[in-house]
Amino acid sequence: MPLDYFAPGVYVEEVDRGSRPIEGISMSVAGFIGFTEDIRGDAELFKPMLITTWDQYLQSFAKEGSDGFTDFNAYLPFAVQGWFLNGGGRCWVTSIGTKLPGAEPPPIEQTGTKILTAGNRPSLQFTLKPAESESEEGGALALPGGDEPRLRVVIQESTPKPLPENAPDDAEPPYNTGEFFDLIVARGEEELERYDHLTMNPEVETQVADYVVTAVEDSEFIQAVDISQSGQPLSRRPMQGSYEITPPPYISDREHFARDLQGQRDDRTGTQGIFEIDEVAMIACPDLMKVYQEGLMNLEQVHGVMEMMLSMCENSFPGPAYRMAVLDAPPVKPTKGDNPVSADQQKPQDVAAWLKQFNRRSMFGALYYPWIKVANPRNGGRPMYVPPCGHMMGIWCRTDESRGVFKAPANETPRGVTGLAYDTNMREQELLNPMGINCIRNFANYNRGYKVWGARTLVEPDNVQWRYISVRRLLSYIEKSIEIGTQWVVFEPNDQILWARVRRTVNNFLERLWREGALFGTSPSESFYVKCDGEINTHETIMLGRLYVEVGVCPVRPAEFVIFRISQWAPNQ
């Protein structure tokens, strides 16, 4: 607003007097940590990557033309696929490697990139060349560093070599049989090396063309192997196109794997790094069970990772805590094989005993039992048991979209599930449910299929205020939304006008939630209150630059126990 008016006239001024609406945040973004088949494109090892569809996951964490699963049955691909199958949308994925720690590196002939002919037969295989200083020791490879893209080989159509300048005038140029091609080594848009007039004929005359394997021997970056079958050079020529050279898999040292898995928050790596993604509201590490089963981490080490996840969910300074960790119950003992978990290894009493041993309670954690049976594409579609965390978080997201964050994510059918590692009955759930262990039940007797039959957090059993997942997530949703939606208040004049604007802003937001059914009460006054006045904002607090706003809400709670009281009734008595 200008301070003075000097000339007569009409002045139009824009004044902001209304309250600013609070937009609710998304509580439906997941974070996954585990093993992947590959790491391609913009994805980086140990760093979170945004994934919005299963196809996008395949582009970043699967080999070209692959189904995205691994030969050692890592659980992360199953969890991410279960997330999308059950209604999950946006998620962040952190790959901690493409092989188990301490695994034997694959032979050189199984690494790199194979290029086919136009008839889909093998032609050439390209691998990264060891650095010259390391080649004698079999050391470092020519891997891109930092954010550098992978090396590519580009195959282009070519011709035989032209005649030399001193050739006779009547000399005829070599006949173009169509077998010739050029090879370009590139990184991103930068062309690193170029080899022209190549052929698949090892006996070609050098004045006509060069044999590709011989020509590439001088390359600083790649080495080529002729894997073509018998036939004419034209039929063995590689198909034109651009091909990314797959580097050898990263294999963690067994002693350092726990450190790699934990990562660094400042570097945004590992499990800690995914907590730096502000929009992630639910987190799981399904392959924590894989490394336990393979004997790479003992149960105490597994507990250490779980404890770290819960503690980081609880500590979200400077804002309110709003993330939840979805844990998986470990099998009784590590086993190996195609079917690593059986019903005998996950009985209810075993899971109850394990939780007492873990002895970590938190309102920001949830646990589901038992493991679920899914089809394994790497084993002809045969079933295998996997941790349920990814499928359950997908149900959380599905419930958020269909009903709202205030609806308990239970009494829902998990998609992509063909069976359970253990069929829990009512009496067994009476043991598990009070401990905060949410069961996935088989209701075949009622013709209802498989259902998620629990919605509790891992809070202490006597802390009924935070017993339910939906209540915890609703309060986190309200707290985080108010925090983000009232940033405009900072440095405003701390007076009655500001107090009234803040009350209107928060009141409007909570009334909208009440109308959606998130708050209990027949009227807004019964459901919530917002207090921001001179009683809590005294002269002393104003002098300290502080503005206090007191908000109370009455969240709806799930009807976990439905009791019908039925008796005989005689109307005339």
PDB file of C-alpha atoms in Angstrom, residues 255-474:
ATOM      1  CA  GLU A 255      31.567 -57.350   6.907  1.00  0.00           C
ATOM      2  CA  HIS A 256      30.596 -53.946   5.524  1.00  0.00           C
ATOM      3  CA  PHE A 257      27.073 -54.782   4.394  1.00  0.00           C
ATOM      4  CA  ALA A 258      25.394 -53.636   7.619  1.00  0.00           C
ATOM      5  CA  ARG A 259      27.050 -50.247   7.177  1.00  0.00           C
ATOM      6  CA  ASP A 260      25.998 -50.074   3.503  1.00  0.00           C
ATOM      7  CA  LEU A 261      22.431 -50.973   4.438  1.00  0.00           C
ATOM      8  CA  GLN A 262      22.300 -48.297   7.116  1.00  0.00           C
ATOM      9  CA  GLY A 263      23.795 -45.664   4.807  1.00  0.00           C
ATOM     10  CA  GLN A 264      24.377 -41.986   5.476  1.00  0.00           C
ATOM     11  CA  ARG A 265      21.584 -39.483   5.902  1.00  0.00           C
ATOM     12  CA  ASP A 266      23.664 -36.553   4.638  1.00  0.00           C
ATOM     13  CA  ASP A 267      24.622 -38.464   1.477  1.00  0.00           C
ATOM     14  CA  ARG A 268      21.064 -39.761   1.010  1.00  0.00           C
ATOM     15  CA  THR A 269      22.252 -43.352   0.869  1.00  0.00           C
ATOM     16  CA  GLY A 270      20.914 -46.593   2.319  1.00  0.00           C
ATOM     17  CA  THR A 271      18.068 -46.832   4.779  1.00  0.00           C
ATOM     18  CA  GLN A 272      18.839 -43.504   6.406  1.00  0.00           C
ATOM     19  CA  GLY A 273      18.950 -41.738   3.060  1.00  0.00           C
ATOM     20  CA  ILE A 274      15.336 -42.519   2.221  1.00  0.00           C
ATOM     21  CA  PHE A 275      14.274 -40.544   5.297  1.00  0.00           C
ATOM     22  CA  GLU A 276      15.590 -37.442   3.518  1.00  0.00           C
ATOM     23  CA  ILE A 277      12.748 -37.729   0.993  1.00  0.00           C
ATOM     24  CA  ASP A 278      10.113 -35.539   2.634  1.00  0.00           C
ATOM     25  CA  GLU A 279       7.095 -37.045   0.870  1.00  0.00           C
ATOM     26  CA  VAL A 280       7.819 -40.628   1.964  1.00  0.00           C
ATOM     27  CA  ALA A 281       5.270 -41.485   4.667  1.00  0.00           C
ATOM     28  CA  MET A 282       5.659 -45.282   4.960  1.00  0.00           C
ATOM     29  CA  ILE A 283       8.873 -47.296   4.815  1.00  0.00           C
ATOM     30  CA  ALA A 284       9.758 -50.991   4.489  1.00  0.00           C
ATOM     31  CA  CYS A 285      12.907 -53.057   3.999  1.00  0.00           C
ATOM     32  CA  PRO A 286      11.690 -56.476   2.790  1.00  0.00           C
ATOM     33  CA  ASP A 287      15.172 -57.816   2.001  1.00  0.00           C
ATOM     34  CA  LEU A 288      16.141 -57.488   5.642  1.00  0.00           C
ATOM     35  CA  MET A 289      14.540 -60.926   5.860  1.00  0.00           C
ATOM     36  CA  LYS A 290      16.559 -62.178   2.864  1.00  0.00           C
ATOM     37  CA  VAL A 291      19.938 -61.332   4.392  1.00  0.00           C
ATOM     38  CA  TYR A 292      18.777 -62.931   7.658  1.00  0.00           C
ATOM     39  CA  GLN A 293      17.709 -66.107   5.893  1.00  0.00           C
ATOM     40  CA  GLU A 294      21.005 -66.302   4.035  1.00  0.00           C
ATOM     41  CA  GLY A 295      22.933 -65.993   7.296  1.00  0.00           C
ATOM     42  CA  LEU A 296      24.434 -62.630   6.333  1.00  0.00           C
ATOM     43  CA  MET A 297      22.977 -60.923   9.412  1.00  0.00           C
ATOM     44  CA  ASN A 298      22.008 -62.448  12.717  1.00  0.00           C
ATOM     45  CA  LEU A 299      18.800 -61.677  14.570  1.00  0.00           C
ATOM     46  CA  GLU A 300      20.438 -59.022  16.736  1.00  0.00           C
ATOM     47  CA  GLN A 301      21.649 -57.193  13.636  1.00  0.00           C
ATOM     48  CA  VAL A 302      18.151 -57.391  12.157  1.00  0.00           C
ATOM     49  CA  HIS A 303      16.776 -55.897  15.368  1.00  0.00           C
ATOM     50  CA  GLY A 304      19.304 -53.096  15.055  1.00  0.00           C
ATOM     51  CA  VAL A 305      18.027 -52.132  11.598  1.00  0.00           C
ATOM     52  CA  MET A 306      14.407 -52.321  12.744  1.00  0.00           C
ATOM     53  CA  GLU A 307      15.210 -50.172  15.765  1.00  0.00           C
ATOM     54  CA  MET A 308      16.879 -47.590  13.535  1.00  0.00           C
ATOM     55  CA  MET A 309      13.839 -47.462  11.241  1.00  0.00           C
ATOM     56  CA  LEU A 310      11.441 -46.958  14.155  1.00  0.00           C
ATOM     57  CA  SER A 311      13.641 -44.357  15.819  1.00  0.00           C
ATOM     58  CA  MET A 312      13.968 -42.345  12.616  1.00  0.00           C
ATOM     59  CA  CYS A 313      10.197 -42.478  12.116  1.00  0.00           C
ATOM     60  CA  GLU A 314       9.742 -41.118  15.633  1.00  0.00           C
ATOM     61  CA  ASN A 315      12.293 -38.344  15.162  1.00  0.00           C
ATOM     62  CA  SER A 316      11.312 -35.955  12.371  1.00  0.00           C
ATOM     63  CA  PHE A 317      12.762 -32.743  13.826  1.00  0.00           C
ATOM     64  CA  PRO A 318      12.029 -29.910  13.288  1.00  0.00           C
ATOM     65  CA  GLY A 319       8.533 -30.891  12.114  1.00  0.00           C
ATOM     66  CA  PRO A 320       6.094 -33.419  13.556  1.00  0.00           C
ATOM     67  CA  ALA A 321       6.739 -37.127  13.113  1.00  0.00           C
ATOM     68  CA  TYR A 322       4.547 -38.506  10.342  1.00  0.00           C
ATOM     69  CA  ARG A 323       6.258 -41.609   8.906  1.00  0.00           C
ATOM     70  CA  MET A 324       5.517 -45.218   9.795  1.00  0.00           C
ATOM     71  CA  ALA A 325       7.701 -48.298   9.375  1.00  0.00           C
ATOM     72  CA  VAL A 326       6.037 -51.530   8.277  1.00  0.00           C
ATOM     73  CA  LEU A 327       8.015 -54.463   9.696  1.00  0.00           C
ATOM     74  CA  ASP A 328       8.039 -58.145   8.806  1.00  0.00           C
ATOM     75  CA  ALA A 329       8.233 -61.043  11.231  1.00  0.00           C
ATOM     76  CA  PRO A 330      11.384 -63.110  10.640  1.00  0.00           C
ATOM     77  CA  PRO A 331      11.175 -66.887  10.214  1.00  0.00           C
ATOM     78  CA  VAL A 332      12.290 -69.005  13.128  1.00  0.00           C
ATOM     79  CA  LYS A 333      15.700 -69.715  11.612  1.00  0.00           C
ATOM     80  CA  PRO A 334      17.513 -68.951   8.363  1.00  0.00           C
ATOM     81  CA  THR A 335      16.940 -71.448   5.580  1.00  0.00           C
ATOM     82  CA  LYS A 336      17.893 -71.539   1.939  1.00  0.00           C
ATOM     83  CA  GLY A 337      16.097 -72.763  -1.147  1.00  0.00           C
ATOM     84  CA  ASP A 338      13.322 -71.868  -3.554  1.00  0.00           C
ATOM     85  CA  ASN A 339      10.684 -72.036  -0.828  1.00  0.00           C
ATOM     86  CA  PRO A 340      12.410 -70.430   2.144  1.00  0.00           C
ATOM     87  CA  VAL A 341       9.475 -70.085   4.511  1.00  0.00           C
ATOM     88  CA  SER A 342       6.997 -72.785   5.438  1.00  0.00           C
ATOM     89  CA  ALA A 343       4.067 -72.854   7.805  1.00  0.00           C
ATOM     90  CA  ASP A 344       6.124 -74.783  10.348  1.00  0.00           C
ATOM     91  CA  GLN A 345       8.550 -71.878  10.614  1.00  0.00           C
ATOM     92  CA  GLN A 346       6.009 -69.160  11.293  1.00  0.00           C
ATOM     93  CA  LYS A 347       3.619 -70.389  13.931  1.00  0.00           C
ATOM     94  CA  PRO A 348       1.801 -67.749  15.994  1.00  0.00           C
ATOM     95  CA  GLN A 349       3.592 -68.640  19.208  1.00  0.00           C
ATOM     96  CA  ASP A 350       6.958 -68.216  17.463  1.00  0.00           C
ATOM     97  CA  VAL A 351       6.081 -64.737  16.194  1.00  0.00           C
ATOM     98  CA  ALA A 352       4.757 -63.754  19.629  1.00  0.00           C
ATOM     99  CA  ALA A 353       7.980 -64.978  21.257  1.00  0.00           C
ATOM    100  CA  TRP A 354      10.069 -63.069  18.702  1.00  0.00           C
ATOM    101  CA  LEU A 355       8.221 -59.795  19.333  1.00  0.00           C
ATOM    102  CA  LYS A 356       8.796 -60.176  23.075  1.00  0.00           C
ATOM    103  CA  GLN A 357      12.481 -60.716  22.337  1.00  0.00           C
ATOM    104  CA  PHE A 358      12.628 -57.670  20.047  1.00  0.00           C
ATOM    105  CA  ASN A 359      10.815 -55.746  22.777  1.00  0.00           C
ATOM    106  CA  ARG A 360      10.565 -52.470  20.854  1.00  0.00           C
ATOM    107  CA  ARG A 361       7.267 -50.642  21.038  1.00  0.00           C
ATOM    108  CA  SER A 362       6.349 -47.669  18.884  1.00  0.00           C
ATOM    109  CA  MET A 363       3.185 -46.001  17.641  1.00  0.00           C
ATOM    110  CA  PHE A 364       5.057 -45.382  14.381  1.00  0.00           C
ATOM    111  CA  GLY A 365       5.486 -49.077  13.583  1.00  0.00           C
ATOM    112  CA  ALA A 366       3.180 -51.795  12.239  1.00  0.00           C
ATOM    113  CA  LEU A 367       3.702 -55.546  11.911  1.00  0.00           C
ATOM    114  CA  TYR A 368       1.830 -58.052   9.735  1.00  0.00           C
ATOM    115  CA  TYR A 369       1.709 -61.834   9.999  1.00  0.00           C
ATOM    116  CA  PRO A 370       2.063 -64.307   8.289  1.00  0.00           C
ATOM    117  CA  TRP A 371       4.145 -64.184   5.120  1.00  0.00           C
ATOM    118  CA  ILE A 372       2.151 -64.424   1.914  1.00  0.00           C
ATOM    119  CA  LYS A 373       2.331 -66.802  -1.035  1.00  0.00           C
ATOM    120  CA  VAL A 374       2.876 -65.278  -4.493  1.00  0.00           C
ATOM    121  CA  ALA A 375       3.819 -66.561  -7.938  1.00  0.00           C
ATOM    122  CA  ASN A 376       7.534 -66.539  -8.711  1.00  0.00           C
ATOM    123  CA  PRO A 377       8.157 -65.697 -12.393  1.00  0.00           C
ATOM    124  CA  ARG A 378      11.761 -66.889 -12.131  1.00  0.00           C
ATOM    125  CA  ASN A 379      10.596 -70.376 -11.216  1.00  0.00           C
ATOM    126  CA  GLY A 380       7.946 -70.989 -13.847  1.00  0.00           C
ATOM    127  CA  GLY A 381       5.269 -69.202 -11.845  1.00  0.00           C
ATOM    128  CA  ARG A 382       5.583 -71.624  -8.955  1.00  0.00           C
ATOM    129  CA  PRO A 383       4.616 -70.184  -5.558  1.00  0.00           C
ATOM    130  CA  MET A 384       7.002 -68.821  -2.971  1.00  0.00           C
ATOM    131  CA  TYR A 385       6.536 -67.048   0.341  1.00  0.00           C
ATOM    132  CA  VAL A 386       7.507 -63.391   0.688  1.00  0.00           C
ATOM    133  CA  PRO A 387       7.193 -60.760   3.432  1.00  0.00           C
ATOM    134  CA  PRO A 388       3.818 -58.967   3.247  1.00  0.00           C
ATOM    135  CA  CYS A 389       5.033 -55.369   3.833  1.00  0.00           C
ATOM    136  CA  GLY A 390       4.781 -54.168   0.219  1.00  0.00           C
ATOM    137  CA  HIS A 391       1.291 -55.550  -0.332  1.00  0.00           C
ATOM    138  CA  MET A 392       0.097 -54.111   2.989  1.00  0.00           C
ATOM    139  CA  MET A 393       1.414 -50.622   2.225  1.00  0.00           C
ATOM    140  CA  GLY A 394      -0.362 -50.798  -1.127  1.00  0.00           C
ATOM    141  CA  ILE A 395      -3.595 -51.460   0.795  1.00  0.00           C
ATOM    142  CA  TRP A 396      -2.870 -48.403   2.949  1.00  0.00           C
ATOM    143  CA  CYS A 397      -2.620 -46.319  -0.216  1.00  0.00           C
ATOM    144  CA  ARG A 398      -5.739 -47.908  -1.707  1.00  0.00           C
ATOM    145  CA  THR A 399      -7.733 -47.152   1.444  1.00  0.00           C
ATOM    146  CA  ASP A 400      -6.458 -43.557   1.516  1.00  0.00           C
ATOM    147  CA  GLU A 401      -7.745 -42.976  -2.003  1.00  0.00           C
ATOM    148  CA  SER A 402     -11.053 -44.804  -1.730  1.00  0.00           C
ATOM    149  CA  ARG A 403     -12.090 -43.767   1.797  1.00  0.00           C
ATOM    150  CA  GLY A 404      -9.504 -41.513   3.408  1.00  0.00           C
ATOM    151  CA  VAL A 405      -6.528 -41.673   5.727  1.00  0.00           C
ATOM    152  CA  PHE A 406      -8.925 -41.956   8.693  1.00  0.00           C
ATOM    153  CA  LYS A 407     -10.241 -45.361   7.533  1.00  0.00           C
ATOM    154  CA  ALA A 408      -8.460 -48.335   9.070  1.00  0.00           C
ATOM    155  CA  PRO A 409      -6.628 -50.263   6.290  1.00  0.00           C
ATOM    156  CA  ALA A 410      -8.236 -53.559   7.243  1.00  0.00           C
ATOM    157  CA  ASN A 411     -11.022 -55.894   6.093  1.00  0.00           C
ATOM    158  CA  GLU A 412      -9.476 -55.530   2.631  1.00  0.00           C
ATOM    159  CA  THR A 413      -8.470 -58.223   0.142  1.00  0.00           C
ATOM    160  CA  PRO A 414      -4.728 -58.323  -0.647  1.00  0.00           C
ATOM    161  CA  ARG A 415      -4.250 -58.605  -4.395  1.00  0.00           C
ATOM    162  CA  GLY A 416      -1.634 -60.862  -5.936  1.00  0.00           C
ATOM    163  CA  VAL A 417      -1.774 -63.278  -2.986  1.00  0.00           C
ATOM    164  CA  THR A 418      -2.410 -66.978  -3.639  1.00  0.00           C
ATOM    165  CA  GLY A 419      -1.970 -68.279  -0.106  1.00  0.00           C
ATOM    166  CA  LEU A 420      -0.558 -67.746   3.360  1.00  0.00           C
ATOM    167  CA  ALA A 421       2.402 -69.264   5.174  1.00  0.00           C
ATOM    168  CA  TYR A 422       0.053 -70.077   8.070  1.00  0.00           C
ATOM    169  CA  ASP A 423      -3.750 -70.105   8.404  1.00  0.00           C
ATOM    170  CA  THR A 424      -4.345 -68.263  11.660  1.00  0.00           C
ATOM    171  CA  ASN A 425      -7.584 -69.053  13.447  1.00  0.00           C
ATOM    172  CA  MET A 426      -9.595 -66.926  15.862  1.00  0.00           C
ATOM    173  CA  ARG A 427      -7.991 -68.347  19.009  1.00  0.00           C
ATOM    174  CA  GLU A 428      -4.506 -67.782  17.673  1.00  0.00           C
ATOM    175  CA  GLN A 429      -5.319 -64.208  16.739  1.00  0.00           C
ATOM    176  CA  GLU A 430      -6.518 -63.663  20.293  1.00  0.00           C
ATOM    177  CA  LEU A 431      -2.864 -64.194  21.227  1.00  0.00           C
ATOM    178  CA  LEU A 432      -1.411 -61.938  18.539  1.00  0.00           C
ATOM    179  CA  ASN A 433      -3.863 -59.050  18.242  1.00  0.00           C
ATOM    180  CA  PRO A 434      -3.373 -57.597  21.768  1.00  0.00           C
ATOM    181  CA  MET A 435       0.378 -57.554  21.054  1.00  0.00           C
ATOM    182  CA  GLY A 436      -0.145 -55.371  17.978  1.00  0.00           C
ATOM    183  CA  ILE A 437       0.491 -58.145  15.431  1.00  0.00           C
ATOM    184  CA  ASN A 438      -1.951 -57.688  12.550  1.00  0.00           C
ATOM    185  CA  CYS A 439      -3.048 -60.975  11.017  1.00  0.00           C
ATOM    186  CA  ILE A 440      -3.846 -61.777   7.416  1.00  0.00           C
ATOM    187  CA  ARG A 441      -6.603 -64.353   7.608  1.00  0.00           C
ATOM    188  CA  ASN A 442      -8.105 -66.953   5.304  1.00  0.00           C
ATOM    189  CA  PHE A 443     -11.910 -66.757   5.502  1.00  0.00           C
ATOM    190  CA  ALA A 444     -12.602 -69.638   3.122  1.00  0.00           C
ATOM    191  CA  ASN A 445     -15.361 -70.948   5.423  1.00  0.00           C
ATOM    192  CA  TYR A 446     -17.243 -67.668   4.894  1.00  0.00           C
ATOM    193  CA  ASN A 447     -16.433 -67.533   1.147  1.00  0.00           C
ATOM    194  CA  ARG A 448     -14.700 -64.199   1.714  1.00  0.00           C
ATOM    195  CA  GLY A 449     -11.161 -65.127   0.635  1.00  0.00           C
ATOM    196  CA  TYR A 450      -8.080 -63.597   2.235  1.00  0.00           C
ATOM    197  CA  LYS A 451      -8.539 -60.502   4.377  1.00  0.00           C
ATOM    198  CA  VAL A 452      -6.286 -58.154   6.298  1.00  0.00           C
ATOM    199  CA  TRP A 453      -7.734 -58.658   9.778  1.00  0.00           C
ATOM    200  CA  GLY A 454      -5.917 -56.178  11.961  1.00  0.00           C
ATOM    201  CA  ALA A 455      -5.176 -52.444  12.087  1.00  0.00           C
ATOM    202  CA  ARG A 456      -3.007 -51.882  15.141  1.00  0.00           C
ATOM    203  CA  THR A 457       0.295 -50.138  15.678  1.00  0.00           C
ATOM    204  CA  LEU A 458       3.165 -51.544  17.721  1.00  0.00           C
ATOM    205  CA  VAL A 459       2.505 -49.149  20.567  1.00  0.00           C
ATOM    206  CA  GLU A 460       2.424 -50.412  24.162  1.00  0.00           C
ATOM    207  CA  PRO A 461      -0.778 -52.431  24.689  1.00  0.00           C
ATOM    208  CA  ASP A 462      -1.939 -50.133  27.493  1.00  0.00           C
ATOM    209  CA  ASN A 463      -1.546 -46.985  25.347  1.00  0.00           C
ATOM    210  CA  VAL A 464      -5.010 -47.180  23.818  1.00  0.00           C
ATOM    211  CA  GLN A 465      -4.847 -43.592  22.532  1.00  0.00           C
ATOM    212  CA  TRP A 466      -2.443 -44.596  19.736  1.00  0.00           C
ATOM    213  CA  ARG A 467      -3.558 -48.186  19.285  1.00  0.00           C
ATOM    214  CA  TYR A 468      -4.800 -47.926  15.708  1.00  0.00           C
ATOM    215  CA  ILE A 469      -2.897 -47.248  12.496  1.00  0.00           C
ATOM    216  CA  SER A 470      -5.657 -45.011  11.145  1.00  0.00           C
ATOM    217  CA  VAL A 471      -5.626 -42.763  14.249  1.00  0.00           C
ATOM    218  CA  ARG A 472      -1.848 -42.395  14.156  1.00  0.00           C
ATOM    219  CA  ARG A 473      -1.827 -41.586  10.454  1.00  0.00           C
ATOM    220  CA  LEU A 474      -4.792 -39.189  10.720  1.00  0.00           C
TER     221      LEU A 474
END
